[in-house]
């Protein structure tokens, strides 16, 4: 497309949507399609961290009305992938320690409860399914198969959450996990499968299988804190660089401060 989009800008200057991997959409469920399309563009960085996006710019590029774009942007804000900048639109989230820490605080609060609830309420078949997912995640990690590990990691946590039969809780967890997964995939694309993380799954599953609610809660909290530390450590260079670029310069380039 050749049209310019002056309503889209990066912190370092003007930009538009022409380089983003976004396709025109023509289907009935446009909100989901817009959501998936924009999230994918955030993942592959064709919508770069810090880029400002607007309803009008996205709607024009995707060849849809503003209504599905508005609803999709609302969902992306709720997850945390789009940050509100006080105008109609927002900015793509940049690498951020606070975003990761906040998402893990939500996960800890919710998933410690779900682990305890699973130990108390899960049926025999649910316990076996949780145990199987944990074992598969470890098998994938030990084989160095990042895709298998990631898939079974998600399945493991989803199966535990489902034992609560609480769709609102599951939705909140999906948002927190979706933010972490997107930032991890986008900003840490070469990270391998974590054997320690998978062993954490196995420990949680064992406590649930034994019906030990207190142990399940402790193992889940330990697991989540370990994963958070791993992600923050792996992202340290990216985060430090991003924060340095975001710091305002006290002295303009090539200009000495006044004596």
Short mmCIF file of N, CA and C in Angstrom, two decimals, residues 10-11 42 45 47-51 92-95 186-187:
data_model
loop_
_atom_site.label_atom_id
_atom_site.label_comp_id
_atom_site.label_asym_id
_atom_site.label_seq_id
_atom_site.Cartn_x
_atom_site.Cartn_y
_atom_site.Cartn_z
N UNK A 10 6.43 6.38 15.98
CA UNK A 10 7.30 5.73 16.95
C UNK A 10 7.89 6.79 17.84
N UNK A 11 8.45 6.39 19.02
CA UNK A 11 9.06 7.39 19.87
C UNK A 11 10.18 8.15 19.16
N UNK A 42 2.42 -7.79 16.34
CA UNK A 42 3.21 -7.43 17.52
C UNK A 42 4.27 -8.50 17.78
N UNK A 45 7.10 -8.26 15.37
CA UNK A 45 7.71 -6.93 15.45
C UNK A 45 7.49 -6.06 14.21
N UNK A 47 4.76 -4.61 13.86
CA UNK A 47 4.28 -3.50 14.68
C UNK A 47 5.29 -3.39 15.82
N UNK A 48 6.21 -2.47 15.68
CA UNK A 48 7.38 -2.43 16.56
C UNK A 48 7.03 -1.98 17.97
N UNK A 49 7.81 -2.42 18.96
CA UNK A 49 7.62 -1.94 20.33
C UNK A 49 7.66 -0.41 20.37
N UNK A 50 6.68 0.19 21.03
CA UNK A 50 6.61 1.63 21.14
C UNK A 50 5.85 2.31 20.02
N UNK A 51 5.48 1.57 18.97
CA UNK A 51 4.78 2.16 17.84
C UNK A 51 3.38 2.59 18.25
N UNK A 92 2.18 0.08 21.12
CA UNK A 92 2.58 -1.31 21.30
C UNK A 92 3.51 -1.38 22.50
N UNK A 93 3.26 -2.33 23.38
CA UNK A 93 4.06 -2.43 24.59
C UNK A 93 5.53 -2.67 24.26
N UNK A 94 6.40 -1.97 24.96
CA UNK A 94 7.84 -2.16 24.82
C UNK A 94 8.31 -3.16 25.87
N UNK A 95 9.51 -3.74 25.70
CA UNK A 95 10.05 -4.62 26.76
C UNK A 95 10.01 -3.90 28.09
N UNK A 186 8.33 -12.65 21.56
CA UNK A 186 8.81 -11.51 20.77
C UNK A 186 10.22 -11.09 21.17
N UNK A 187 10.46 -10.97 22.48
CA UNK A 187 11.70 -10.38 22.95
C UNK A 187 12.78 -11.40 23.32
#
